[in-house]
PDB file of C-alpha atoms in Angstrom:
ATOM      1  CA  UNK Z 436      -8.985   2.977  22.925  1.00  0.00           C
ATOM      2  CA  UNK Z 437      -7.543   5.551  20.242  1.00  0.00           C
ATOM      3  CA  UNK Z 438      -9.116   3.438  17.545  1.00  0.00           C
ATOM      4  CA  UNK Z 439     -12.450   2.791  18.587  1.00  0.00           C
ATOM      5  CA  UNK Z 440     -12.893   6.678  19.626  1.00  0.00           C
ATOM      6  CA  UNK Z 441     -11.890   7.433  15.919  1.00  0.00           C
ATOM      7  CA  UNK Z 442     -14.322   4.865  14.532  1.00  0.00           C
ATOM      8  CA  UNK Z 443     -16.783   6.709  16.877  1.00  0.00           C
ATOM      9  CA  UNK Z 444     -16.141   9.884  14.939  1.00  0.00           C
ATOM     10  CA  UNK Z 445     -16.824   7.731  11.686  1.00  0.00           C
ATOM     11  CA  UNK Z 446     -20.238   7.254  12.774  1.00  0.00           C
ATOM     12  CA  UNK Z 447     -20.871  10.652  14.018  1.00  0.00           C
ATOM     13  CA  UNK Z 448     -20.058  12.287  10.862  1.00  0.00           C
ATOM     14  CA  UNK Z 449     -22.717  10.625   9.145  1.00  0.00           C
ATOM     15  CA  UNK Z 450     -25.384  12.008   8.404  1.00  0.00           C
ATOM     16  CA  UNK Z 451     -28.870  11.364   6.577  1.00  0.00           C
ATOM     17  CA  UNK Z 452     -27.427   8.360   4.665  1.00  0.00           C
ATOM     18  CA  UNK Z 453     -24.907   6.184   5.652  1.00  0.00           C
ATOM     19  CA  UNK Z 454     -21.443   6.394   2.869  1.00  0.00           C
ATOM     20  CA  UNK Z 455     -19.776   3.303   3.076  1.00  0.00           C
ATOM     21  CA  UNK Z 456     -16.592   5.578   1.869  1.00  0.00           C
ATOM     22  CA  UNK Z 457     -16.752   7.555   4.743  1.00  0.00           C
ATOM     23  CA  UNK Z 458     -16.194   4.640   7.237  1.00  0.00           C
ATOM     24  CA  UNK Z 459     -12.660   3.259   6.274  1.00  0.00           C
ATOM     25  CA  UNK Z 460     -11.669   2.270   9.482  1.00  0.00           C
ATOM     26  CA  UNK Z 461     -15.164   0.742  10.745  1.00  0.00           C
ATOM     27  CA  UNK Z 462     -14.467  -1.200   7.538  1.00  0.00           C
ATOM     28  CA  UNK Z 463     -10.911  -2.055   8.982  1.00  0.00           C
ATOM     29  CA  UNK Z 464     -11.830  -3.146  11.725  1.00  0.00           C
ATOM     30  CA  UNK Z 465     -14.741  -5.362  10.318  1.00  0.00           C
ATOM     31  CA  UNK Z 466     -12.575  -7.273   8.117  1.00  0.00           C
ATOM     32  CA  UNK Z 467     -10.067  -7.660  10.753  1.00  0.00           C
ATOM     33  CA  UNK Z 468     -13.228  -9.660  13.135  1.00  0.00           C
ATOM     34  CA  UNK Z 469     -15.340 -11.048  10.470  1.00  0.00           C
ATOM     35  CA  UNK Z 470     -12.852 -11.967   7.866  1.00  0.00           C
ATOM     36  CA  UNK Z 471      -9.561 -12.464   8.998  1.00  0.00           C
ATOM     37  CA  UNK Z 472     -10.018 -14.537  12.585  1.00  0.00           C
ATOM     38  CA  UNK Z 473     -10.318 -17.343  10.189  1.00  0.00           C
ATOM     39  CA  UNK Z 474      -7.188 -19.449  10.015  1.00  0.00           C
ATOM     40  CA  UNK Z 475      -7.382 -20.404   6.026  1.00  0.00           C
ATOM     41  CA  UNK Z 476      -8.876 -16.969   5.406  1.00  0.00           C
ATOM     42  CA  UNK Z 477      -5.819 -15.141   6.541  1.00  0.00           C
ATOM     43  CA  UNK Z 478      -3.398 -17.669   4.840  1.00  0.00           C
ATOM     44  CA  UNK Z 479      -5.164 -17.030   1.469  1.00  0.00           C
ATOM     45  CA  UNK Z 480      -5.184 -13.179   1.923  1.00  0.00           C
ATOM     46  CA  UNK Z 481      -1.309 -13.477   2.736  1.00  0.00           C
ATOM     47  CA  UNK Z 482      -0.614 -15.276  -0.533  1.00  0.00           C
ATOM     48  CA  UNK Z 483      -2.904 -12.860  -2.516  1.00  0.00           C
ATOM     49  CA  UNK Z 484      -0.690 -10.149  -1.115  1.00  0.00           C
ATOM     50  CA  UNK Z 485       2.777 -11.326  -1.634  1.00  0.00           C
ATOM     51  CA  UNK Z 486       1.603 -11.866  -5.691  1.00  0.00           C
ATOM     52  CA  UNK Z 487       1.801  -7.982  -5.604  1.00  0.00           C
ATOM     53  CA  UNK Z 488       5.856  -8.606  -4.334  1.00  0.00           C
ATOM     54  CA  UNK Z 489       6.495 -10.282  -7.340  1.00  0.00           C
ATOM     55  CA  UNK Z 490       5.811  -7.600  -9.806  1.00  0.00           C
ATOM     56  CA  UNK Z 491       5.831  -4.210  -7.298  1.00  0.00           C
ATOM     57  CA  UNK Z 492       5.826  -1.350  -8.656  1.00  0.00           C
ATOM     58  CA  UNK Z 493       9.149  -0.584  -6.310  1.00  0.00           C
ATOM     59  CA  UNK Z 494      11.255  -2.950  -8.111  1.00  0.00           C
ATOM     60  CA  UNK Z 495      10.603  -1.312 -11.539  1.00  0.00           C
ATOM     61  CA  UNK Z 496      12.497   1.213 -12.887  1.00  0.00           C
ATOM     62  CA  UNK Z 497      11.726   3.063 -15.762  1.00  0.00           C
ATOM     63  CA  UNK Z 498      15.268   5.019 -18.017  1.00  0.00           C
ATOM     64  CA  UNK Z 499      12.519   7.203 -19.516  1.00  0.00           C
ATOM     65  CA  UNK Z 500      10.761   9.315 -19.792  1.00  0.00           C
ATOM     66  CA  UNK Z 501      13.328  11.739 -17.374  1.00  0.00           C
ATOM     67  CA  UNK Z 502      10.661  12.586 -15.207  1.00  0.00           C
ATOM     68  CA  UNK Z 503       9.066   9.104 -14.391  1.00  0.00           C
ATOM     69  CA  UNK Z 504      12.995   8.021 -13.834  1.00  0.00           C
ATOM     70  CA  UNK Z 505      13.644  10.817 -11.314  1.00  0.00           C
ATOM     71  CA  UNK Z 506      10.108   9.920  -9.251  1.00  0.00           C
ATOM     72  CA  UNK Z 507      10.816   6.578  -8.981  1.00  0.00           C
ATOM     73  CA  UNK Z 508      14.208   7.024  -8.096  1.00  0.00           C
ATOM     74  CA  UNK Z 509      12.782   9.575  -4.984  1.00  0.00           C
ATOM     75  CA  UNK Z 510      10.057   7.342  -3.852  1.00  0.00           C
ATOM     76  CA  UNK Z 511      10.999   3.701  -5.014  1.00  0.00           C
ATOM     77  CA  UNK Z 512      14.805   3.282  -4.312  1.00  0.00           C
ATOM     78  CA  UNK Z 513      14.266   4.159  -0.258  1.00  0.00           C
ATOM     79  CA  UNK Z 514      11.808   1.864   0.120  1.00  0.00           C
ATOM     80  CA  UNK Z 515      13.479  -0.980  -1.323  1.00  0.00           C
ATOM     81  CA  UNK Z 516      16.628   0.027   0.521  1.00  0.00           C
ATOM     82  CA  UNK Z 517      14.395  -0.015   3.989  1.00  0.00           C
ATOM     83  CA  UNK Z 518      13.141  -3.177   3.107  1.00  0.00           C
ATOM     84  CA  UNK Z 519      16.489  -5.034   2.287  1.00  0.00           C
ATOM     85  CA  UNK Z 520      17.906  -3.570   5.191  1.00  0.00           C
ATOM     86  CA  UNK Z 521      14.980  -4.393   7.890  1.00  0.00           C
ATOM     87  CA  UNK Z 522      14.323  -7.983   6.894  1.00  0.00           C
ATOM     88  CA  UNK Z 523      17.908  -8.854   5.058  1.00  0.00           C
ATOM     89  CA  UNK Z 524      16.410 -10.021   2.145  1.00  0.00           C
ATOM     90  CA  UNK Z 525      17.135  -9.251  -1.535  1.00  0.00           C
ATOM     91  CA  UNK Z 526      15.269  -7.493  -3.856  1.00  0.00           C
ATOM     92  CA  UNK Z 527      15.372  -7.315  -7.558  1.00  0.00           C
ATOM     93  CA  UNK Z 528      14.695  -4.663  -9.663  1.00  0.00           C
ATOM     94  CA  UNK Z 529      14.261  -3.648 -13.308  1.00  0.00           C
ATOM     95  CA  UNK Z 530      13.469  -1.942 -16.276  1.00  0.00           C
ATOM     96  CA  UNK Z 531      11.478  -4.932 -17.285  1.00  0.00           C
ATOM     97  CA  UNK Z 532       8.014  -5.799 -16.005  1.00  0.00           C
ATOM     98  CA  UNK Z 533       7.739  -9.138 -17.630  1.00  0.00           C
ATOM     99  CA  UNK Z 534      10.882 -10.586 -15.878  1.00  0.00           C
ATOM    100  CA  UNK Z 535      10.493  -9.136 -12.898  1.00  0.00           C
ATOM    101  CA  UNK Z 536      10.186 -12.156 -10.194  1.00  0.00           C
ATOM    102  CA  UNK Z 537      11.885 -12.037  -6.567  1.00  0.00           C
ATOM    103  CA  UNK Z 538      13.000 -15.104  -4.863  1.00  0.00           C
ATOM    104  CA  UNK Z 539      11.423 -17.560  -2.879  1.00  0.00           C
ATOM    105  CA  UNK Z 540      13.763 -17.258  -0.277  1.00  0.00           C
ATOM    106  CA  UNK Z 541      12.636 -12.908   0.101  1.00  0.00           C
ATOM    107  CA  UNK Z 542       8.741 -14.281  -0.517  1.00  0.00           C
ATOM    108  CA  UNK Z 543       8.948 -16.233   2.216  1.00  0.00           C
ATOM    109  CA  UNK Z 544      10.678 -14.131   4.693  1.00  0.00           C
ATOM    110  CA  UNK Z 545       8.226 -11.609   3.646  1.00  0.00           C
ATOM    111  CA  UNK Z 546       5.067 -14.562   4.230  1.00  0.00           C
ATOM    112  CA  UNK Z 547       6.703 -14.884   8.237  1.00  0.00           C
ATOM    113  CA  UNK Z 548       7.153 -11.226   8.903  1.00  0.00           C
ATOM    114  CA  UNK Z 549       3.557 -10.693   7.537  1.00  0.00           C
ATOM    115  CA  UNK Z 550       1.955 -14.167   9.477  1.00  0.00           C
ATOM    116  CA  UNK Z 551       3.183 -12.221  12.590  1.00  0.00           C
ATOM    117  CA  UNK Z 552       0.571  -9.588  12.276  1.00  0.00           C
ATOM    118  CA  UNK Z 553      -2.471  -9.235  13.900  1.00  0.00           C
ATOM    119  CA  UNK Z 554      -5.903  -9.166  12.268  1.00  0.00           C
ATOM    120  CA  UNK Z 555      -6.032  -5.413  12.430  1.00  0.00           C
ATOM    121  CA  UNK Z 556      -2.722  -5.252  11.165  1.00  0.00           C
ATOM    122  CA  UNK Z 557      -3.043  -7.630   8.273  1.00  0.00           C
ATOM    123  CA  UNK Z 558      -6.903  -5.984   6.826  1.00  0.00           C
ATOM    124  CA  UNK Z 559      -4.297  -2.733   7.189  1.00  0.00           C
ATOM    125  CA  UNK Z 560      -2.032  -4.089   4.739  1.00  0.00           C
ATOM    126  CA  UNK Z 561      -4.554  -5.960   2.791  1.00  0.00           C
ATOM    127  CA  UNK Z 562      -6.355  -2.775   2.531  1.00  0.00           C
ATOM    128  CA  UNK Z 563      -3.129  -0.466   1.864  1.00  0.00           C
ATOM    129  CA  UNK Z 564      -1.656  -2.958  -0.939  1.00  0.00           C
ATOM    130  CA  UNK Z 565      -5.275  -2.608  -2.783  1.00  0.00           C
ATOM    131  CA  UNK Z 566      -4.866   0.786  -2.780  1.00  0.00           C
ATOM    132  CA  UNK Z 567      -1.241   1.712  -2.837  1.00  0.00           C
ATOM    133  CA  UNK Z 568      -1.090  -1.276  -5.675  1.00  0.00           C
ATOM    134  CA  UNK Z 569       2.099  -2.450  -4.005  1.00  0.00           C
ATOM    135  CA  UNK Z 570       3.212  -4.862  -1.262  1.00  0.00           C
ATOM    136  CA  UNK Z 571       6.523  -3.049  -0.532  1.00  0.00           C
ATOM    137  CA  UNK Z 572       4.713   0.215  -0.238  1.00  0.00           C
ATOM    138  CA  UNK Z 573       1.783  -0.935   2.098  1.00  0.00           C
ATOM    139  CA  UNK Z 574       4.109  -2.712   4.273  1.00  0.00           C
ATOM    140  CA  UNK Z 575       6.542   0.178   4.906  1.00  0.00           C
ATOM    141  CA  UNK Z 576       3.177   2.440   5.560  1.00  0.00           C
ATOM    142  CA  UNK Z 577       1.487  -0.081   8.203  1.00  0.00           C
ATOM    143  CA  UNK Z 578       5.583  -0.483   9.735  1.00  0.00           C
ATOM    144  CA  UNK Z 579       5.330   3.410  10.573  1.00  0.00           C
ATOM    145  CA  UNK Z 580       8.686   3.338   7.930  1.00  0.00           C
ATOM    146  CA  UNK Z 581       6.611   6.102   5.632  1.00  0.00           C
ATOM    147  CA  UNK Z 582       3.870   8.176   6.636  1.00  0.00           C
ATOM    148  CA  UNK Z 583       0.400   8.479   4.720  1.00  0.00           C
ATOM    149  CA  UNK Z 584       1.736  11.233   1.826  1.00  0.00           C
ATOM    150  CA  UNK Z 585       5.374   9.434   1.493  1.00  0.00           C
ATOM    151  CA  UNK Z 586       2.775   6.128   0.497  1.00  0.00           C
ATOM    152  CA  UNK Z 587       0.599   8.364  -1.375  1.00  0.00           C
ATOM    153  CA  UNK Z 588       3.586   9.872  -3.248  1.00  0.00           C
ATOM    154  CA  UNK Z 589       4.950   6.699  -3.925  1.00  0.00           C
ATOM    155  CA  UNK Z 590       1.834   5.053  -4.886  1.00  0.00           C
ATOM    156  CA  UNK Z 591       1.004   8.036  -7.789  1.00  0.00           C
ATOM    157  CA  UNK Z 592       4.663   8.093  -9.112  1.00  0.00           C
ATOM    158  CA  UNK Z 593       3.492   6.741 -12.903  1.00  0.00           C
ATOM    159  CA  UNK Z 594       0.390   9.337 -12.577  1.00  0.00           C
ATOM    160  CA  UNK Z 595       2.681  12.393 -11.383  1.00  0.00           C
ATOM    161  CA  UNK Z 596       5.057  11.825 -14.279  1.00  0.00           C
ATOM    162  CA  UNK Z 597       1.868  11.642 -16.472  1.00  0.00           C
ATOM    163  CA  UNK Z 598       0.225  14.435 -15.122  1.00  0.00           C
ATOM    164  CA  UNK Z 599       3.541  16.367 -15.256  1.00  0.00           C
ATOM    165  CA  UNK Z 600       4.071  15.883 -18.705  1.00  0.00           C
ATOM    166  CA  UNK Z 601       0.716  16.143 -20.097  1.00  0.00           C
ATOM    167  CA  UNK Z 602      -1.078  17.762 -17.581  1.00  0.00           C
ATOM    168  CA  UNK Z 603      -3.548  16.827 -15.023  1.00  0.00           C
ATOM    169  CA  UNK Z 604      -7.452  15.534 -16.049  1.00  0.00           C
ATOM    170  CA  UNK Z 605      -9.821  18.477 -14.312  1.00  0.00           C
ATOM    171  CA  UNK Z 606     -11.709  16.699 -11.136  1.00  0.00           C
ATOM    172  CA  UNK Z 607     -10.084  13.628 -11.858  1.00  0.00           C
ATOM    173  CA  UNK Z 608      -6.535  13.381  -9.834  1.00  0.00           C
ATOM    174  CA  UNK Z 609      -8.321  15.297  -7.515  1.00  0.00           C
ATOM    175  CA  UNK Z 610     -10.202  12.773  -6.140  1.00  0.00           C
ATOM    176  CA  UNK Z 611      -7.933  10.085  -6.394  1.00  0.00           C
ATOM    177  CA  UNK Z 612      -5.344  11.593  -4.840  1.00  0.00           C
ATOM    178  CA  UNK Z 613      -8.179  12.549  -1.637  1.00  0.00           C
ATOM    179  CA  UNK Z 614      -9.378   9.244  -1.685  1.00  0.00           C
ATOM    180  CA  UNK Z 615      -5.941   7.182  -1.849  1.00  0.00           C
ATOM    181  CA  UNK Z 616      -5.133   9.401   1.249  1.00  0.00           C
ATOM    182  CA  UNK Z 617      -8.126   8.727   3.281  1.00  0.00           C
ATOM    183  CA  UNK Z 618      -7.673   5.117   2.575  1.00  0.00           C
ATOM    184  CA  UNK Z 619      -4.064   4.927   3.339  1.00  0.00           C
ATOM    185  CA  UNK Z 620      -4.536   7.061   6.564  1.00  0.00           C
ATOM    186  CA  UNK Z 621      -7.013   5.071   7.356  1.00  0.00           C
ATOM    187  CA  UNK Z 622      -4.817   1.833   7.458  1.00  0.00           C
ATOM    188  CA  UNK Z 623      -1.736   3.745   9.048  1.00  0.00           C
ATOM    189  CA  UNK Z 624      -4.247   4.558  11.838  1.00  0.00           C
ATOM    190  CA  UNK Z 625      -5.201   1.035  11.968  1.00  0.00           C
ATOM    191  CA  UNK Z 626      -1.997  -0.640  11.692  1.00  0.00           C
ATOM    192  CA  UNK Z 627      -0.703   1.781  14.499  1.00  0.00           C
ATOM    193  CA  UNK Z 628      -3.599   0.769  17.351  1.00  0.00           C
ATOM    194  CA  UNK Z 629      -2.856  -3.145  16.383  1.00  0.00           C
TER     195      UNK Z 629
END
């Protein structure tokens, strides 16, 4: 019932022209009926999503510069701990993008936990791994491990250390940070009523 009275509010805020932006979770909730009852659909969305556990941005750690260290460190290290801890599996990490690759046996414990969802639950994830650019960081956000602005944090560590050593682009991180936060909110929200 929560849900569909906060969809409701999607479409009342809308006024002379409909903003497809402005309707995250009516677009939830749509993917969750028209795209992901299917069988084969939702088996091809899972193994699109577990790609992005093979190279997440969680499991990388930069030694420099300082700052970029220290985020990641803040954001990245609890999340991987949560995740080792919740579903016993093991997950590398690195300083090295090109050999980063976790094993089949954490993939597919992963692929199980994630087959359990519902369709809400799964076009949450699907939805807050596009966004967030990471599996590890979706899936503690849509298993109420993080809230919205711990994801969103997490999610903009390589643009914070950018922004705080060269300054942030006028109008620019602005919006991106707004918009990461609506869509991220928007699939906690989801992922919560599923």
């Amino acid at each position: 019932p929560a849900l569909a009275w906060l969809v409701a509010g999607e479409w009342e805020s809308q006024k002379e022209f409909l903003g497809a932006h402005s309707l995250p979770l009516t677009s939830l909730v749509s993917r969750a009926i028209d795209g992901l009852s299917d069988a084969s659909v939702r088996a091809d969305v899972i193994t699109k999503l577990l790609k992005y556990f093979h190279t997440d941005s969680v499991c990388l750690h930069d030694n420099h510069p300082r700052v970029l260290a220290e985020l990641q460190e803040r954001h990245y290290a609890p999340i991987a701990a949560w995740a080792r801890s919740t579903y016993g599996i093991d997950i590398k990490t690195t300083t090295d993008m090109f050999v980063l690759r976790q094993t089949p046996e954490a993939a597919d414990r992963l692929r199980a936990v994630v087959e359990g969802f519902s369709d809400l639950k799964l076009a949450a994830l699907e939805r807050a791994v596009m966004t967030a650019k990471s599996f590890l960081i979706a899936l503690a956000l849509v298993e109420q491990h993080i809230s919205v602005e711990d994801a969103a944090c997490a999610a903009q560590v390589e643009a914070t250390a950018q922004t705080q050593l060269w300054g942030e682009l006028e109008n620019a991180h602005d919006l991106d940070n707004a918009a990461m936060r609506q869509i991220l909110g928007a699939s906690a929200c989801a992922a919560l009523n599923a």
